[in-house]
Tab-separated table of C-alpha atoms and ligand atoms in Angstrom:
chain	number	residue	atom	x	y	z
A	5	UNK	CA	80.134	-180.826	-181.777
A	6	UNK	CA	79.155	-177.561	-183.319
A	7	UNK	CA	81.551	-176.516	-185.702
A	8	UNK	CA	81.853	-173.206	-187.180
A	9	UNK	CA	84.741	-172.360	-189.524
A	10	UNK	CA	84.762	-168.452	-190.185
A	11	UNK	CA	86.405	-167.543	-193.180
A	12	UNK	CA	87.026	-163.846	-192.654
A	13	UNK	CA	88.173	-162.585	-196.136
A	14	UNK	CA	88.121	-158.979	-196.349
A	15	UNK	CA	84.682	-159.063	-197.962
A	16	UNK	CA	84.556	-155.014	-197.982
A	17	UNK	CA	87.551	-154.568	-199.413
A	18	UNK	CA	86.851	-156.891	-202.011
A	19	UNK	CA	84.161	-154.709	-202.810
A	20	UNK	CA	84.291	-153.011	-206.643
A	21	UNK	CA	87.843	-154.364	-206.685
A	22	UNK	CA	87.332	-156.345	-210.078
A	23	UNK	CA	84.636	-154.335	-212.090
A	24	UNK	CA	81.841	-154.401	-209.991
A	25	UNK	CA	81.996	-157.622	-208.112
A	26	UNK	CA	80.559	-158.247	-204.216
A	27	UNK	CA	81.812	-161.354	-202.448
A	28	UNK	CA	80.400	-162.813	-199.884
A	29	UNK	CA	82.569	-165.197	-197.533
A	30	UNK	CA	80.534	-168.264	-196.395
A	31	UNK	CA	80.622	-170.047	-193.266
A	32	UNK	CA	79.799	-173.733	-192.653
A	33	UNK	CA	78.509	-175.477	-190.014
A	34	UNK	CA	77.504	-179.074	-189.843
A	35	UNK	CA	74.926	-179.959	-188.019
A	36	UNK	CA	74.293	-183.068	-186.375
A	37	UNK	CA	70.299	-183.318	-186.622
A	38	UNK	CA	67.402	-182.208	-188.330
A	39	UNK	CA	66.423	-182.129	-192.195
A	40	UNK	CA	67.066	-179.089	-194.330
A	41	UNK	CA	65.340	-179.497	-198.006
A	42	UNK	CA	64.846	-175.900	-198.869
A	43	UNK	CA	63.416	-176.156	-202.747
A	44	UNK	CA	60.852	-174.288	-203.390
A	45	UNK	CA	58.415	-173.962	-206.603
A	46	UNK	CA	55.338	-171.914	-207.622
A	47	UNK	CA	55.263	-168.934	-204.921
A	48	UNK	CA	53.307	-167.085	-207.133
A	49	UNK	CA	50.198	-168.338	-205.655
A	50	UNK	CA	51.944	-166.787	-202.529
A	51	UNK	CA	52.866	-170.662	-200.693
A	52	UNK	CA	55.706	-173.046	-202.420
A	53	UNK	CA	54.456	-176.415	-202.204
A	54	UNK	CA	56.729	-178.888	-202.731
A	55	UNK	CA	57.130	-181.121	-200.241
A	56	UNK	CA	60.607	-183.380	-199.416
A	57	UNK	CA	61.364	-184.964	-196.462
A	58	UNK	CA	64.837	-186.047	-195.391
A	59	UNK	CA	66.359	-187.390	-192.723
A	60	UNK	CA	69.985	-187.095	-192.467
A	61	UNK	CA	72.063	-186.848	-189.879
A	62	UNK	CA	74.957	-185.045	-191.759
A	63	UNK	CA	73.889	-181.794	-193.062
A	64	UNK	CA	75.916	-178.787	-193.480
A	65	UNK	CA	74.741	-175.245	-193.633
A	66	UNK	CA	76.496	-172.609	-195.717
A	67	UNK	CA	75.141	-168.865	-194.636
A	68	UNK	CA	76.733	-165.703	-194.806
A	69	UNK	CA	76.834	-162.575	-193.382
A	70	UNK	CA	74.198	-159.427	-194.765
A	71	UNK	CA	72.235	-156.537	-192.665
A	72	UNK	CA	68.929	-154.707	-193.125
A	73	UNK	CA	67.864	-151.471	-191.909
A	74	UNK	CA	69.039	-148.386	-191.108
A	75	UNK	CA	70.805	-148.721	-188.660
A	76	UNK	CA	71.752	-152.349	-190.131
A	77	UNK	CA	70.571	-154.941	-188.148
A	78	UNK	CA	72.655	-157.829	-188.834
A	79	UNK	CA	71.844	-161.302	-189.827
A	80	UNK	CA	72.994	-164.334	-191.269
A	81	UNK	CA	71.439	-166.437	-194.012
A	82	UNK	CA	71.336	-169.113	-196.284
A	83	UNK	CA	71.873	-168.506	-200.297
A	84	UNK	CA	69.101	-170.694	-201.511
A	85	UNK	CA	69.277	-171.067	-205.580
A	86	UNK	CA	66.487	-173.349	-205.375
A	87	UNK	CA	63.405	-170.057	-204.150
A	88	UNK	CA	63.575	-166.532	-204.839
A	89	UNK	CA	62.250	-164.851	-201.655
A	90	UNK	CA	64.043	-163.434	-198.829
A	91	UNK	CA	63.165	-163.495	-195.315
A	92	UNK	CA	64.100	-163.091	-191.851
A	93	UNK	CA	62.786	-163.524	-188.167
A	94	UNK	CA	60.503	-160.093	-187.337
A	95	UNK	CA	61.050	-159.132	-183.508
A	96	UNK	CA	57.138	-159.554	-183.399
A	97	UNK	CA	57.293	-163.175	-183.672
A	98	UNK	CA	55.210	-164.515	-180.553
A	99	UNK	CA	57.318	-165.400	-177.632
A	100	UNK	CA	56.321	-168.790	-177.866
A	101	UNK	CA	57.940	-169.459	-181.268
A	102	UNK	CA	61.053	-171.598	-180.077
A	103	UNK	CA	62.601	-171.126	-183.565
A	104	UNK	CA	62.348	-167.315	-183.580
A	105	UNK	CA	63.592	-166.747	-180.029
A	106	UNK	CA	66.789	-168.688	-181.372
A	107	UNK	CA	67.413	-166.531	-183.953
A	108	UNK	CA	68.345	-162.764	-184.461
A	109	UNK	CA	65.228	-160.645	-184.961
A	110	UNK	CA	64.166	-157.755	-187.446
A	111	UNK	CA	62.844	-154.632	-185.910
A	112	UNK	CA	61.324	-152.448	-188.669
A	113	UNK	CA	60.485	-149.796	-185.816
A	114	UNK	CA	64.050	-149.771	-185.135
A	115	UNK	CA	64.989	-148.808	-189.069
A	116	UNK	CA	64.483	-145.390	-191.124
A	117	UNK	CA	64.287	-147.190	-194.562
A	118	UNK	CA	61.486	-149.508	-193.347
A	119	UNK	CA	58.198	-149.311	-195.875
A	120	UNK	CA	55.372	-151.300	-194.971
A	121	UNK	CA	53.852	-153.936	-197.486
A	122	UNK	CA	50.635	-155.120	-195.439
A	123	UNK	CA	50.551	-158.559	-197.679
A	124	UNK	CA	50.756	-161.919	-195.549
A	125	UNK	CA	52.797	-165.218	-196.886
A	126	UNK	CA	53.389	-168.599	-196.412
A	127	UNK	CA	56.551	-170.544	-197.639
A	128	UNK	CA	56.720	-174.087	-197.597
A	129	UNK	CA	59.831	-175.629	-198.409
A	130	UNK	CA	60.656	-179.266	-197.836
A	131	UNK	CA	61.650	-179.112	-194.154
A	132	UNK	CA	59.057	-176.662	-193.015
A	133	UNK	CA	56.840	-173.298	-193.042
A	134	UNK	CA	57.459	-170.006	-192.636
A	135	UNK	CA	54.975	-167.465	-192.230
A	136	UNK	CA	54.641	-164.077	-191.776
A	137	UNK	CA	53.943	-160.852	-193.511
A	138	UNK	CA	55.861	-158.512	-196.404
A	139	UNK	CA	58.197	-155.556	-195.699
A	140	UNK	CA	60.697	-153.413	-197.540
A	141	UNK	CA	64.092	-152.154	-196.437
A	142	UNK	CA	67.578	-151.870	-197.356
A	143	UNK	CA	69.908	-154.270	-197.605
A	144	UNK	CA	73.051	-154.113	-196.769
A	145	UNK	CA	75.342	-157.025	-198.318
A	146	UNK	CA	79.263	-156.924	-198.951
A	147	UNK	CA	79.379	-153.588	-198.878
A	148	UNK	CA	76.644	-152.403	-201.590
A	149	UNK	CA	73.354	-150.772	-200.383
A	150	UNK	CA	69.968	-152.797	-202.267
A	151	UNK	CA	67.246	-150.281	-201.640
A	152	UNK	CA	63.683	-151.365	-201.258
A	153	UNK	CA	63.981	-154.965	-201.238
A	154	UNK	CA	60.732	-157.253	-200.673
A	155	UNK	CA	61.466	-159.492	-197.823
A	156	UNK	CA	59.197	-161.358	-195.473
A	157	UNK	CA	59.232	-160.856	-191.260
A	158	UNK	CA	58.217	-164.213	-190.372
A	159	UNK	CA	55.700	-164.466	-187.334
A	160	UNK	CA	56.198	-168.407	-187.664
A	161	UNK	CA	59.055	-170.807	-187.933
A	162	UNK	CA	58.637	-174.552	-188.115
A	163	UNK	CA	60.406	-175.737	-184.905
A	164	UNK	CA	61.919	-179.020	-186.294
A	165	UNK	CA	63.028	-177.234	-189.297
A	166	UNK	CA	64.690	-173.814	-188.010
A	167	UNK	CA	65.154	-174.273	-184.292
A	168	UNK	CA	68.405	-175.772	-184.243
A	169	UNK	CA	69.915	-173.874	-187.519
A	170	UNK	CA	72.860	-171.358	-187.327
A	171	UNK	CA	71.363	-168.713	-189.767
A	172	UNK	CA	68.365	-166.720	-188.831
A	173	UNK	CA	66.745	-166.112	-191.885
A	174	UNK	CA	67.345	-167.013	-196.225
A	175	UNK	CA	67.836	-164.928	-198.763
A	176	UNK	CA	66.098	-166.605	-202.297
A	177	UNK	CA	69.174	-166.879	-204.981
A	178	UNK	CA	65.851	-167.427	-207.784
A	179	UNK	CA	64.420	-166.072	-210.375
A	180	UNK	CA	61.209	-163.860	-210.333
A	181	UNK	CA	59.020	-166.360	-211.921
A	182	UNK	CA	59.199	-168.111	-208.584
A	183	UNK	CA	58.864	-164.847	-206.341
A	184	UNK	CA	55.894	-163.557	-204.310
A	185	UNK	CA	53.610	-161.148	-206.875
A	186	UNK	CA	54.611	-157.972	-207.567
A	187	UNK	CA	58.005	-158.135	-206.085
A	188	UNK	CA	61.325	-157.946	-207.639
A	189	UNK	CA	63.593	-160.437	-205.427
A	190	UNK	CA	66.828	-160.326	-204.636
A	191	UNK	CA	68.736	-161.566	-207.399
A	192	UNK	CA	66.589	-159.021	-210.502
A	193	UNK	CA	66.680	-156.424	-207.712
A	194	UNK	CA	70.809	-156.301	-207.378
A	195	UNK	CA	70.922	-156.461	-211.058
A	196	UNK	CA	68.023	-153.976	-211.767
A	197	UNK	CA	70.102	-151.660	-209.467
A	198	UNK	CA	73.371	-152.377	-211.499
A	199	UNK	CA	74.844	-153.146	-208.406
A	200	UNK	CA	76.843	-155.671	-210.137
A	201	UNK	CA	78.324	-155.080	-213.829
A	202	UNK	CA	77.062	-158.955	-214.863
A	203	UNK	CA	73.838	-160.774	-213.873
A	204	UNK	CA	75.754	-163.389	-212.709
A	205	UNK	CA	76.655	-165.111	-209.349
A	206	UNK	CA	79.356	-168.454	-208.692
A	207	UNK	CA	79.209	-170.593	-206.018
A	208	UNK	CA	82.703	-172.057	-204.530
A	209	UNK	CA	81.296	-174.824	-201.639
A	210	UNK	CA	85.057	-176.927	-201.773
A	211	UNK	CA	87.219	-175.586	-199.246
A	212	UNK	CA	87.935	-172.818	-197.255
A	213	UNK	CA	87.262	-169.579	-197.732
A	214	UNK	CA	83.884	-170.779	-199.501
A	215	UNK	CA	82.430	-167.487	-200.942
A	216	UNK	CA	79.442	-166.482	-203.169
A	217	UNK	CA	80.654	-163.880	-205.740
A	218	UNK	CA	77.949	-161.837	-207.120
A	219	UNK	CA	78.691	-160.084	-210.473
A	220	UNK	CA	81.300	-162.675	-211.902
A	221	UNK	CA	83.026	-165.832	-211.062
A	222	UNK	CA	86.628	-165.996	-209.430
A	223	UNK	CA	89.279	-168.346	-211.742
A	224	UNK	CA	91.264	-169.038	-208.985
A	225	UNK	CA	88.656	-171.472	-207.903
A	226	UNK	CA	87.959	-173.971	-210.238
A	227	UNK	CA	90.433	-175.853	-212.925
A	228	UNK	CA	90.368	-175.479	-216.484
A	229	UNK	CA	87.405	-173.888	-218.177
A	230	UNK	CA	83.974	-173.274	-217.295
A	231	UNK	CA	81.728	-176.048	-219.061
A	232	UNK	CA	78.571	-173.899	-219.896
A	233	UNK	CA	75.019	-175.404	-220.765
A	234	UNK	CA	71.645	-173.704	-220.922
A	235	UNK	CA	69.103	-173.354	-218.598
A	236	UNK	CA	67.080	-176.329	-219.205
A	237	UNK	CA	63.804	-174.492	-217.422
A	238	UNK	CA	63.483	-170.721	-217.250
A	239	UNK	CA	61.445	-171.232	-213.709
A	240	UNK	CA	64.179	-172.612	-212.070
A	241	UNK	CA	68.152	-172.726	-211.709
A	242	UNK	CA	67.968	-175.681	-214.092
A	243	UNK	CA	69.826	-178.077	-216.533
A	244	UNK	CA	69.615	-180.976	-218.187
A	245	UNK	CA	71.719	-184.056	-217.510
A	246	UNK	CA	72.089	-186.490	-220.630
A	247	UNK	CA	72.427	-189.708	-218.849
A	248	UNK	CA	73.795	-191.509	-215.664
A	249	UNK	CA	75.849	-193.978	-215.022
A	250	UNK	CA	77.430	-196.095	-212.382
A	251	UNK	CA	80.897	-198.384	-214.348
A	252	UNK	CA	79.309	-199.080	-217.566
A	253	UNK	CA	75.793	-199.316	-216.229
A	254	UNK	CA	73.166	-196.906	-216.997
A	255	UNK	CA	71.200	-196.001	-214.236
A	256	UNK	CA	69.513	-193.147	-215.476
A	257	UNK	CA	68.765	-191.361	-218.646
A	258	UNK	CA	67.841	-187.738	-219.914
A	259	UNK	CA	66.374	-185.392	-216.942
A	260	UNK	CA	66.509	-182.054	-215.527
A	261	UNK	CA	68.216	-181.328	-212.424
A	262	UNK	CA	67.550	-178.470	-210.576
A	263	UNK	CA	70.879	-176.600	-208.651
A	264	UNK	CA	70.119	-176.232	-205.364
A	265	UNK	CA	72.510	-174.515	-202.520
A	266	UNK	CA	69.432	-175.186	-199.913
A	267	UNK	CA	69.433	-179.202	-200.100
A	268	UNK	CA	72.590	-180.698	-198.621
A	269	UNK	CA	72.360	-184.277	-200.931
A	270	UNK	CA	71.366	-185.131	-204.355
A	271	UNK	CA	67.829	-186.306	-204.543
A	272	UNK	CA	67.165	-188.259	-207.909
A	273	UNK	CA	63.798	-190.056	-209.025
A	274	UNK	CA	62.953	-193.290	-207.406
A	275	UNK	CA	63.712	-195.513	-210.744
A	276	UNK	CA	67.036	-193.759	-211.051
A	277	UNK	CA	67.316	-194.485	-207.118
A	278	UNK	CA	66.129	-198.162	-207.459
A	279	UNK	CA	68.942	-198.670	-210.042
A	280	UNK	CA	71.839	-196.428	-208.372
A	281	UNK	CA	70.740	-199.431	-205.260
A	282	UNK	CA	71.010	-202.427	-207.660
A	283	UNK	CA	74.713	-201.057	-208.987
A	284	UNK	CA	76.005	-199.765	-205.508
A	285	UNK	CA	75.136	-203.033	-204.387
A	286	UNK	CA	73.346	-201.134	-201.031
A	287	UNK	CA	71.376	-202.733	-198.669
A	288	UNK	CA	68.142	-200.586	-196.833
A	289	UNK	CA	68.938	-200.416	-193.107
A	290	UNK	CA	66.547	-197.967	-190.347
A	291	UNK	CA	65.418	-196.397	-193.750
A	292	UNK	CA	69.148	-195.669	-194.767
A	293	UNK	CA	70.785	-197.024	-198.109
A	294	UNK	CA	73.689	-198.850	-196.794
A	295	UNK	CA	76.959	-199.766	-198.151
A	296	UNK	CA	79.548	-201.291	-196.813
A	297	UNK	CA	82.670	-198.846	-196.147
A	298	UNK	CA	84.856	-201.605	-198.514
A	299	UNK	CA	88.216	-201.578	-198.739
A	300	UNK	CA	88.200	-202.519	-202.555
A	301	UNK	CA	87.127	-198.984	-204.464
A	302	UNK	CA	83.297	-198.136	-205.505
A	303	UNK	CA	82.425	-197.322	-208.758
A	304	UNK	CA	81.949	-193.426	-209.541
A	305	UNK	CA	78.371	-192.460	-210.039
A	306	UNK	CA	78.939	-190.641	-213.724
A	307	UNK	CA	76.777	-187.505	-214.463
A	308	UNK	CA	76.458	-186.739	-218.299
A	309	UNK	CA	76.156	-183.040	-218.608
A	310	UNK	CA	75.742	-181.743	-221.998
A	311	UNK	CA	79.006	-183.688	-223.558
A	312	UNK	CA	81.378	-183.924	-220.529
A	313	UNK	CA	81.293	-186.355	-217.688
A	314	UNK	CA	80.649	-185.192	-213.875
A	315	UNK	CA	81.818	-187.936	-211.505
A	316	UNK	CA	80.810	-187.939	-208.056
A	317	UNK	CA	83.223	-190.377	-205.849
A	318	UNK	CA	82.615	-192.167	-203.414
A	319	UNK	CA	83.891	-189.963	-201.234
A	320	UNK	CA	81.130	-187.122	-202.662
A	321	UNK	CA	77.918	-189.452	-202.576
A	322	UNK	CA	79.018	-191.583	-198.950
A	323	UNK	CA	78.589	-190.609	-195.208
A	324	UNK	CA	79.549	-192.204	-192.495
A	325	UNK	CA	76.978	-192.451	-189.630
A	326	UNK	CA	76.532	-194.599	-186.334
A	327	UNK	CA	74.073	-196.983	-186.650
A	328	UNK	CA	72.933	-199.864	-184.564
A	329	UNK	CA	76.683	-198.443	-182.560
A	330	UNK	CA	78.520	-199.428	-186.069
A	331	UNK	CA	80.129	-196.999	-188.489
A	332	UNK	CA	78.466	-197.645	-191.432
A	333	UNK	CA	78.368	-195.293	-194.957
A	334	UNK	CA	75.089	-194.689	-196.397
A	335	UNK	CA	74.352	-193.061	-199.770
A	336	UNK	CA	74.446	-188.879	-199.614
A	337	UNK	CA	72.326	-189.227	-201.644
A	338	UNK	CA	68.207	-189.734	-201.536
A	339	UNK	CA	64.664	-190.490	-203.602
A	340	UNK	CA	61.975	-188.089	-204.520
A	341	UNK	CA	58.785	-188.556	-206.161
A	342	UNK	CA	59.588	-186.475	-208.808
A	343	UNK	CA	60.730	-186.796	-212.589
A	344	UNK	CA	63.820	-184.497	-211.934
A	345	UNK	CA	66.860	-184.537	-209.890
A	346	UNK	CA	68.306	-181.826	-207.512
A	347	UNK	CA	71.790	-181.605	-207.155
A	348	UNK	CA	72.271	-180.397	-203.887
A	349	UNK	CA	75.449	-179.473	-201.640
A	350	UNK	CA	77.128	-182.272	-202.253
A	351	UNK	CA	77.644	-182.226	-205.996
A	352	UNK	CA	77.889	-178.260	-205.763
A	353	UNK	CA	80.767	-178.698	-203.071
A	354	UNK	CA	82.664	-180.932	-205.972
A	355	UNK	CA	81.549	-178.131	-208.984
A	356	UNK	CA	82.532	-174.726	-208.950
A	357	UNK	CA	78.997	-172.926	-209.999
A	358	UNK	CA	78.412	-169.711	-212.548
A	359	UNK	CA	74.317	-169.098	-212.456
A	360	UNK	CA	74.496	-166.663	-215.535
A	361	UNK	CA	70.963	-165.504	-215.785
A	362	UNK	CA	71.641	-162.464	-219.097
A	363	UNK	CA	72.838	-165.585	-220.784
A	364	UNK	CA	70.376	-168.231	-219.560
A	365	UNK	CA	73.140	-170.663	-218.610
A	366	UNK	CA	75.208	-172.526	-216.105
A	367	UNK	CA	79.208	-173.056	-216.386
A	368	UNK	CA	80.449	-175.990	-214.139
A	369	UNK	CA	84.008	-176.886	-213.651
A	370	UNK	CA	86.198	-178.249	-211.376
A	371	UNK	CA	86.274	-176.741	-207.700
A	372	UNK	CA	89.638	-176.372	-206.578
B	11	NAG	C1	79.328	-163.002	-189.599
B	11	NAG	O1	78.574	-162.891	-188.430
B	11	NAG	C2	79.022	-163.723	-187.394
B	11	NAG	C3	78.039	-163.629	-186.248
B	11	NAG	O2	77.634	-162.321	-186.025
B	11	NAG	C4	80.425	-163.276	-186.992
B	11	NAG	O3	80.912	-164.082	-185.948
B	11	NAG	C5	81.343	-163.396	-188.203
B	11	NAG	O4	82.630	-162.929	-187.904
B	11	NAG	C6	80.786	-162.604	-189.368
B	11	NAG	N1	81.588	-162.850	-190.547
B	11	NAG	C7	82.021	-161.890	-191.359
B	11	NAG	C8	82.811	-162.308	-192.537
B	11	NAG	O5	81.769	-160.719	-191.141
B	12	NAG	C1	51.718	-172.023	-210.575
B	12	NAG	O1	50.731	-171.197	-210.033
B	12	NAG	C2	49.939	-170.540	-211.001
B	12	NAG	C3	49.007	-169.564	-210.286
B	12	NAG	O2	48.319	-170.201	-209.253
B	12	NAG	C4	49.183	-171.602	-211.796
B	12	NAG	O3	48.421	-170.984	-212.810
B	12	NAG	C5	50.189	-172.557	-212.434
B	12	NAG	O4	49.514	-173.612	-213.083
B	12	NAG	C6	51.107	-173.143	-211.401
B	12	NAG	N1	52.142	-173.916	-212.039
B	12	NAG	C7	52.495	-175.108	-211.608
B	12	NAG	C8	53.584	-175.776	-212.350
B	12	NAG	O5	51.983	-175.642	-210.636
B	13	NAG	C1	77.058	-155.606	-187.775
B	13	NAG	O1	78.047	-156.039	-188.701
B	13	NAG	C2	79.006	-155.063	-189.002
B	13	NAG	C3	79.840	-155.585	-190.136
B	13	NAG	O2	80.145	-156.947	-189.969
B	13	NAG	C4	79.783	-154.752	-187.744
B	13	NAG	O3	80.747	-153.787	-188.006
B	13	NAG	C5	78.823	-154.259	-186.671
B	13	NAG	O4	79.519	-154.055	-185.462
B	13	NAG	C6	77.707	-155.235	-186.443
B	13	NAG	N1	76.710	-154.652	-185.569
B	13	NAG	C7	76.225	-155.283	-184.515
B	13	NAG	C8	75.196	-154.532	-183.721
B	13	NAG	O5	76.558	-156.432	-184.206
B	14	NAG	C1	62.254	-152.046	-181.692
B	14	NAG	O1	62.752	-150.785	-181.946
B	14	NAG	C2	62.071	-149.739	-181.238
B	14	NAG	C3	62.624	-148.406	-181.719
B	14	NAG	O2	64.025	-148.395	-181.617
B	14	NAG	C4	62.268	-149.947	-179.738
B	14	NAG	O3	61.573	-148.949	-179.021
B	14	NAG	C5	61.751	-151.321	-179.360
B	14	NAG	O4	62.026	-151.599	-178.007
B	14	NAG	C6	62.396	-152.396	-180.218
B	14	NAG	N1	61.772	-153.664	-179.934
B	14	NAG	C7	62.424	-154.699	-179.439
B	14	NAG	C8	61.621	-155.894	-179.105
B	14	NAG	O5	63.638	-154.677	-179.283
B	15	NAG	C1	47.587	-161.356	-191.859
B	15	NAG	O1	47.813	-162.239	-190.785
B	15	NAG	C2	47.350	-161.759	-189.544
B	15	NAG	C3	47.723	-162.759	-188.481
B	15	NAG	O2	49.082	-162.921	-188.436
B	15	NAG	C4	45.843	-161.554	-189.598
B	15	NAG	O3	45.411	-160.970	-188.365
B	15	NAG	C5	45.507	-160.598	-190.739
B	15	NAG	O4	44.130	-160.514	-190.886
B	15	NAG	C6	46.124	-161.123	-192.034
B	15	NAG	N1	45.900	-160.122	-193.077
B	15	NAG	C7	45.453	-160.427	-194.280
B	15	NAG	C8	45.332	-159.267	-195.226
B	15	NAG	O5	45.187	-161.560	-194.593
């Protein structure tokens, strides 16, 4: 039911091996219920407000392994490109929090590097709230000390949203734009520190060992060469896509399309969906987009990104699930009331990732 793969590369050893490079090995877990959307935009107001909802019953969850404190208190988390902030369950979370009591807790009493903030937050991201209050501490990640990182000890998870999930807390992949005020997050802070010899971090989601590099990308991973475009939108993890098509039908044209580690699908605008419908021939069943598991081939759903092509198969954008006691595949893949896209999991498990933030870009290729 639960399945965890560990992938235990020798992450410390790994450590400063290439220049200065920290790699993080990623575990995965599907998990059989609940939504996870985690996109988040505008925290400088101090709450991130937009709102998805998803149901799907085939989610996975990539976290890895990082500690805070001194001592380190360990924890695992989710990478999330798609916020900036970091936080974690605090040990004073009310007993009656189902979602905290699930999870590893942060003690700041327990830690020497603890500095008190005193500010309160809220995060919303698609699937639910956080809330808690701010605190600084080391962290401790592959190996490499970040001193006096912003994080917040959350008082408050959303049951249906971080009860049943296998990490405890996330860790904000963003950029600082995005971030609480007067906080450097995660990403600025390992850089600021020159804890890493590039501003850059890849994302390998294929196969086992999955990993997060931080500091450069790993070419054993991915075929040919990197495909680099610019970040479309300095806010976010962000690029444009040209056009899309389905055979030779267009069924969407120029848009940006925010990178997102936290969603698990692709989430396009509903005219883009409506179409990707018509050409998939899918059928709306209990809310799903059904299509029948054929035996003759589907169509590849064709990404235009800056001049190359980025298929998704149909074994990227379908998922089998049970319904009405009947196998059925439905489309990974789901509509949001917004003008962009968000290429979730499932196109970032097909593309190897470089988020290159001194050079404002993002090279795809290939995963291996
Ligand atoms: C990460 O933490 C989990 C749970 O504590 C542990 O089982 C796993 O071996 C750790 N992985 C690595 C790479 O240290
Ligand atoms: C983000 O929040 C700031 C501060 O509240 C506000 O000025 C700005 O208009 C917001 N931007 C968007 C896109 O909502
Ligand atoms: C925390 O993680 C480190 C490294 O994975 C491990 O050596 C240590 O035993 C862990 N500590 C606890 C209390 O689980
Ligand atoms: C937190 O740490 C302090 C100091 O080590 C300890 O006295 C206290 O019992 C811890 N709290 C919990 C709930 O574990
Ligand atoms: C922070 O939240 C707590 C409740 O969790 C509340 O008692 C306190 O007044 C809040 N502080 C500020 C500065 O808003």
């Amino acid at each position: 039911m639960l399945r965890v793969l560990f992938f235990l590369l020798a992450g410390l050893s790994l450590v400063f091996a290439t220049g200065k490079i920290l790699k993080i090995p990623l575990h995965v877990r599907r998990s059989f219920e609940g939504s996870k959307v985690l996109l988040a935009e505008n925290a400088t107001k101090e709450s991130e407000t937009l709102q998805l909802l998803l149901k799907t019953h085939n989610n996975m969850e990539y976290y890895g392994n990082i500690s805070m404190g001194n001592p380190r208190q360990n924890f695992s988390v989710i990478f999330d490109t798609g916020s900036s902030n970091t936080w974690l369950p605090s040990v004073n979370c009310p007993k009656s929090n189902a979602a905290c009591q699930n999870h590893r807790n942060y003690n700041s009493s327990a830690s020497s590097s603890y500095v008190p903030d005193g500010r309160n937050f809220t995060l919303q991201y698609g699937s639910g709230r956080v809330v808690g209050y701010l605190s600084k501490d080391t962290m401790h990640i592959a190996g490499a000390e970040l001193p006096s990182l912003t994080f917040g000890e959350s008082l408050f998870l959303q049951h249906f949203a971080f009860s049943e999930v296998r990490f405890d807390g996330l860790v904000g992949l963003g950029l600082g734009v995005l971030s609480w005020s007067n906080t450097t997050p995660f990403l600025e802070l390992l850089c600021a520190n020159r804890l890493v010899e590039k501003c850059i971090f890849s994302v390998y989601l294929r196969r086992e060992p999955r990993e997060i590099v931080f500091g450069g990308f790993d070419e054993t991973k991915f075929e040919g060469k990197l495909h680099y475009v610019p970040v479309s939108q300095w806010r976010t993890w962000s690029l444009e896509i040209t056009k899309t098509s389905v055979a030779t039908k267009q069924v969407g044209g120029k848009s940006n399309a925010i990178l997102d580690t936290g969603t698990s699908l692709v989430l396009v605008p509903q005219q883009t969906y409506q179409n990707l419908l018509n050409a998939l021939s899918a059928k709306l069943q209990n809310g799903y987009s059904v299509v029948t598991c054929r035996s003759e081939p589907l169509p590849n759903i064709n990404i235009l990104i800056g001049d190359m092509v980025f298929p998704l198969t149909p074994s990227n954008y379908l998922m089998e699930v049970i319904l009405d006691r009947k196998p059925v595949c439905v489309l990974a893949i789901a509509p949001i009331n917004r003008g962009f896209w968000v290429l979730g999991d499932i196109f970032l498990s097909r593309y190897y990732t470089v988020f290159d933030a001194t050079e404002r870009r993002i090279g795809l290729a290939q995963a291996k």
